[in-house]
Amino acid sequence: NAGVTQTPKFRILKIGQSMTLQCAQDMNHNYMYWYRQDPGMGLKLIYYSVGAGITDKGEVPNGYNVSRSTTEDFPLRLELAAPSQTSVYFCASRRDRAAYGYTFGSGTRLTVV
Amino acid sequence: DAKTTQPNSMESNEEEPVHLPCNHSTISGTDYIHWYRQLPSQGPEYVIHGLTSNVNNRMASLAIAEDRKSSTLILHRATLRDAAVYYCILRDYGGTASKLTFGTGTRLQVTL
């Protein structure tokens, strides 16, 4: 049981490049989330999904896209990287019952130069 | 959305109890109070949650005021490994699924 796995752990992008941050969970959780964390700040929600084929915007969705074709995977796509997207990205999942806690991955540190 | 207020930082000596306060005066009747912590260079980690009654688990205790407008996370014996940022969060029901909205949390320093 690996929990929530994020790849890559580190990445440097040039302005205008694209990339996909991968997130996979093996706990059969329906709900999955993408957060970003800027230095010294709390986490901000980018997108979330309540099940395969269903996604919704969070607080800061601009510049990102997501898809959820399977229960296990929830990739985050950056189409045209900008310096403002330099951040640490965390993926999380949780069980369906609202009272349960979230499980977070270890994060992807992205730098856009 | 209901918000929480926490001190920016706190200090504790190792082996002593730590009480981390959180104010949430606009909490609604169905909001659960969640606590997470984030160790350096790691993702947040679930600590505990509760609705009305005090809660205990292997990591900590959660004391909830009778009017639910404040709560306190209690670490019974702080260790150096408890040095982290602690987030008090009310579960947000907006949208198609409840979500966690993080503030800036309380940075706990533990010293020998």
Short mmCIF file of C-alpha atoms in Angstrom, two decimals:
data_model
loop_
_atom_site.label_atom_id
_atom_site.label_comp_id
_atom_site.label_asym_id
_atom_site.label_seq_id
_atom_site.Cartn_x
_atom_site.Cartn_y
_atom_site.Cartn_z
CA ASN A 1 0.00 0.00 0.00
CA ALA A 2 1.97 3.01 -1.28
CA GLY A 3 -0.66 5.68 -0.48
CA VAL A 4 -0.44 8.75 -2.72
CA THR A 5 2.50 8.78 -5.13
CA GLN A 6 3.60 11.93 -6.93
CA THR A 7 6.10 12.15 -9.77
CA PRO A 8 8.43 13.81 -10.44
CA LYS A 9 9.73 15.08 -7.10
CA PHE A 10 11.58 17.99 -8.67
CA ARG A 11 11.37 19.73 -12.03
CA ILE A 12 12.73 22.88 -13.64
CA LEU A 13 10.74 24.27 -16.56
CA LYS A 14 11.43 27.11 -18.92
CA ILE A 15 8.76 29.75 -19.44
CA GLY A 16 6.22 28.55 -21.99
CA GLN A 17 7.00 24.86 -21.63
CA SER A 18 4.36 22.30 -20.70
CA MET A 19 4.39 19.39 -18.34
CA THR A 20 2.17 16.97 -16.49
CA LEU A 21 2.45 16.30 -12.79
CA GLN A 22 1.47 12.75 -12.02
CA CYS A 23 -0.54 11.60 -9.02
CA ALA A 24 -1.62 8.05 -8.29
CA GLN A 25 -3.26 6.44 -5.28
CA ASP A 26 -3.81 2.78 -4.52
CA MET A 27 -6.38 3.14 -1.74
CA ASN A 28 -9.45 3.12 -4.03
CA HIS A 29 -10.28 6.65 -2.91
CA ASN A 30 -12.86 8.42 -5.04
CA TYR A 31 -11.96 11.94 -4.01
CA MET A 32 -8.70 13.46 -5.17
CA TYR A 33 -7.24 16.97 -4.90
CA TRP A 34 -4.43 19.14 -6.22
CA TYR A 35 -2.98 21.88 -4.03
CA ARG A 36 -0.12 24.29 -4.48
CA GLN A 37 1.96 25.80 -1.71
CA ASP A 38 4.01 28.95 -2.16
CA PRO A 39 6.88 29.67 0.25
CA GLY A 40 5.68 30.48 3.77
CA MET A 41 2.07 30.08 2.81
CA GLY A 42 -0.69 27.58 3.34
CA LEU A 43 -1.97 25.26 0.63
CA LYS A 44 -4.35 26.53 -2.03
CA LEU A 45 -6.72 24.21 -3.88
CA ILE A 46 -6.29 24.07 -7.66
CA TYR A 47 -8.66 21.32 -8.80
CA TYR A 48 -10.44 18.39 -7.31
CA SER A 49 -12.34 15.31 -8.42
CA VAL A 50 -15.06 13.27 -6.77
CA GLY A 51 -14.67 10.30 -9.07
CA ALA A 52 -13.60 9.14 -12.51
CA GLY A 53 -14.84 11.53 -15.17
CA ILE A 54 -15.77 14.29 -12.70
CA THR A 55 -13.58 17.30 -11.96
CA ASP A 56 -14.17 20.76 -10.56
CA LYS A 57 -12.22 23.97 -10.07
CA GLY A 58 -10.77 25.02 -6.77
CA GLU A 59 -9.52 28.39 -5.60
CA VAL A 60 -6.66 28.89 -8.10
CA PRO A 61 -7.37 26.89 -11.32
CA ASN A 62 -6.04 29.35 -13.92
CA GLY A 63 -3.12 27.97 -15.91
CA TYR A 64 -3.88 24.33 -15.05
CA ASN A 65 -5.96 21.48 -16.39
CA VAL A 66 -6.85 18.10 -14.97
CA SER A 67 -8.41 14.86 -16.08
CA ARG A 68 -9.67 11.82 -14.20
CA SER A 69 -10.05 8.82 -16.46
CA THR A 70 -9.47 6.26 -13.70
CA THR A 71 -10.05 6.11 -9.97
CA GLU A 72 -6.31 5.74 -9.34
CA ASP A 73 -4.84 8.61 -11.38
CA PHE A 74 -5.34 12.36 -11.27
CA PRO A 75 -2.74 14.16 -13.44
CA LEU A 76 -2.28 17.95 -13.37
CA ARG A 77 -1.33 19.63 -16.64
CA LEU A 78 0.52 22.94 -17.01
CA GLU A 79 0.20 24.13 -20.60
CA LEU A 80 2.28 27.33 -20.72
CA ALA A 81 4.48 27.51 -17.68
CA ALA A 82 4.90 30.92 -16.04
CA PRO A 83 7.19 32.02 -13.17
CA SER A 84 4.07 32.50 -11.01
CA GLN A 85 3.58 28.73 -11.13
CA THR A 86 6.82 28.15 -9.26
CA SER A 87 5.57 26.30 -6.22
CA VAL A 88 5.34 22.98 -4.44
CA TYR A 89 2.41 20.90 -5.65
CA PHE A 90 0.64 18.40 -3.45
CA CYS A 91 -1.85 15.76 -4.44
CA ALA A 92 -4.25 14.33 -1.89
CA SER A 93 -7.02 11.77 -1.71
CA ARG A 94 -9.65 10.74 0.76
CA ARG A 95 -12.32 8.16 1.39
CA ASP A 96 -15.90 8.94 0.54
CA ARG A 97 -17.10 9.48 4.06
CA ALA A 98 -16.81 13.15 4.84
CA ALA A 99 -15.47 12.64 8.33
CA TYR A 100 -12.27 10.88 7.28
CA GLY A 101 -8.90 12.53 6.89
CA TYR A 102 -7.02 13.23 3.68
CA THR A 103 -3.85 11.46 2.61
CA PHE A 104 -1.25 13.67 0.97
CA GLY A 105 1.61 12.84 -1.34
CA SER A 106 5.13 14.07 -0.70
CA GLY A 107 4.91 16.83 -3.29
CA THR A 108 6.49 18.00 -6.54
CA ARG A 109 8.75 21.02 -6.35
CA LEU A 110 8.43 22.98 -9.60
CA THR A 111 10.59 25.91 -10.63
CA VAL A 112 9.79 27.93 -13.75
CA VAL A 113 12.67 30.03 -15.09
CA ASP B 1 -16.69 30.16 4.26
CA ALA B 2 -15.98 29.71 7.94
CA LYS B 3 -12.41 30.75 8.79
CA THR B 4 -9.96 29.88 11.52
CA THR B 5 -7.47 32.03 13.41
CA GLN B 6 -4.25 30.59 14.82
CA PRO B 7 -1.10 32.13 16.32
CA ASN B 8 1.72 32.34 13.81
CA SER B 9 4.21 30.52 16.01
CA MET B 10 4.65 28.80 19.35
CA GLU B 11 7.56 27.31 21.23
CA SER B 12 7.73 24.37 23.56
CA ASN B 13 10.31 22.43 25.48
CA GLU B 14 10.73 18.77 24.74
CA GLU B 15 8.75 16.39 26.92
CA GLU B 16 6.31 19.13 27.93
CA PRO B 17 2.65 19.37 26.86
CA VAL B 18 1.72 21.76 24.09
CA HIS B 19 -1.65 23.45 23.64
CA LEU B 20 -2.24 24.83 20.16
CA PRO B 21 -5.27 27.13 20.05
CA CYS B 22 -7.65 27.80 17.18
CA ASN B 23 -10.53 30.24 16.96
CA HIS B 24 -13.42 29.61 14.56
CA SER B 25 -16.20 31.92 15.65
CA THR B 26 -18.23 31.53 12.42
CA ILE B 27 -18.28 27.74 12.45
CA SER B 28 -21.52 26.19 11.24
CA GLY B 29 -23.29 23.33 12.92
CA THR B 30 -22.12 20.76 10.40
CA ASP B 31 -18.48 21.84 10.11
CA TYR B 32 -15.96 19.32 11.33
CA ILE B 33 -12.78 20.67 12.90
CA HIS B 34 -9.72 19.09 11.34
CA TRP B 35 -6.10 19.37 12.38
CA TYR B 36 -3.22 18.61 10.07
CA ARG B 37 0.47 19.10 10.47
CA GLN B 38 3.23 19.57 7.94
CA LEU B 39 6.73 18.47 8.76
CA PRO B 40 9.57 20.21 6.89
CA SER B 41 9.68 19.30 3.19
CA GLN B 42 6.71 16.95 3.49
CA GLY B 43 3.04 16.97 2.62
CA PRO B 44 0.45 17.66 5.30
CA GLU B 45 -0.39 14.81 7.61
CA TYR B 46 -3.78 14.21 9.20
CA VAL B 47 -3.68 14.54 12.99
CA ILE B 48 -7.21 14.48 14.33
CA HIS B 49 -10.72 15.72 13.75
CA GLY B 50 -13.90 16.23 15.72
CA LEU B 51 -17.38 17.70 15.63
CA THR B 52 -18.57 18.43 19.17
CA SER B 53 -16.99 16.09 21.69
CA ASN B 54 -13.36 15.97 22.74
CA VAL B 55 -11.38 13.41 20.79
CA ASN B 56 -8.24 11.41 21.51
CA ASN B 57 -5.99 9.34 19.31
CA ARG B 58 -2.42 8.09 19.41
CA MET B 59 -1.05 11.39 18.11
CA ALA B 60 -2.96 14.02 20.04
CA SER B 61 -6.13 15.16 21.77
CA LEU B 62 -8.64 17.66 20.50
CA ALA B 63 -10.56 19.78 22.99
CA ILE B 64 -13.59 21.55 21.53
CA ALA B 65 -15.28 24.41 23.36
CA GLU B 66 -18.89 23.91 24.26
CA ASP B 67 -20.01 26.67 21.86
CA ARG B 68 -17.63 25.23 19.21
CA LYS B 69 -16.15 28.65 18.51
CA SER B 70 -12.70 27.53 19.50
CA SER B 71 -10.66 24.36 19.84
CA THR B 72 -7.28 23.29 21.15
CA LEU B 73 -4.95 20.64 19.84
CA ILE B 74 -3.04 19.04 22.70
CA LEU B 75 0.26 17.24 22.25
CA HIS B 76 0.80 15.53 25.57
CA ARG B 77 4.58 15.27 25.41
CA ALA B 78 6.24 17.24 22.66
CA THR B 79 9.26 15.74 20.95
CA LEU B 80 11.66 17.22 18.45
CA ARG B 81 9.82 15.26 15.77
CA ASP B 82 6.67 17.28 16.52
CA ALA B 83 8.27 20.45 15.19
CA ALA B 84 5.99 21.33 12.28
CA VAL B 85 3.34 23.72 11.01
CA TYR B 86 -0.04 22.83 12.49
CA TYR B 87 -3.18 23.71 10.57
CA CYS B 88 -6.63 24.04 12.07
CA ILE B 89 -9.18 23.63 9.28
CA LEU B 90 -12.94 23.66 8.99
CA ARG B 91 -14.25 21.42 6.26
CA ASP B 92 -15.76 23.47 3.46
CA TYR B 93 -18.95 22.13 1.91
CA GLY B 94 -18.91 24.41 -1.13
CA GLY B 95 -19.00 22.89 -4.60
CA THR B 96 -19.67 19.28 -5.38
CA ALA B 97 -17.56 17.95 -2.56
CA SER B 98 -16.36 19.14 0.79
CA LYS B 99 -12.83 20.51 0.67
CA LEU B 100 -10.11 21.55 3.09
CA THR B 101 -9.13 25.21 3.04
CA PHE B 102 -5.69 25.81 4.58
CA GLY B 103 -4.62 28.97 6.37
CA THR B 104 -1.03 29.71 7.32
CA GLY B 105 -1.12 27.61 10.49
CA THR B 106 0.99 27.71 13.66
CA ARG B 107 4.68 26.93 13.40
CA LEU B 108 5.65 24.90 16.45
CA GLN B 109 9.26 24.93 17.56
CA VAL B 110 10.38 22.30 20.04
CA THR B 111 13.62 22.79 21.90
CA LEU B 112 15.70 20.59 24.19
#
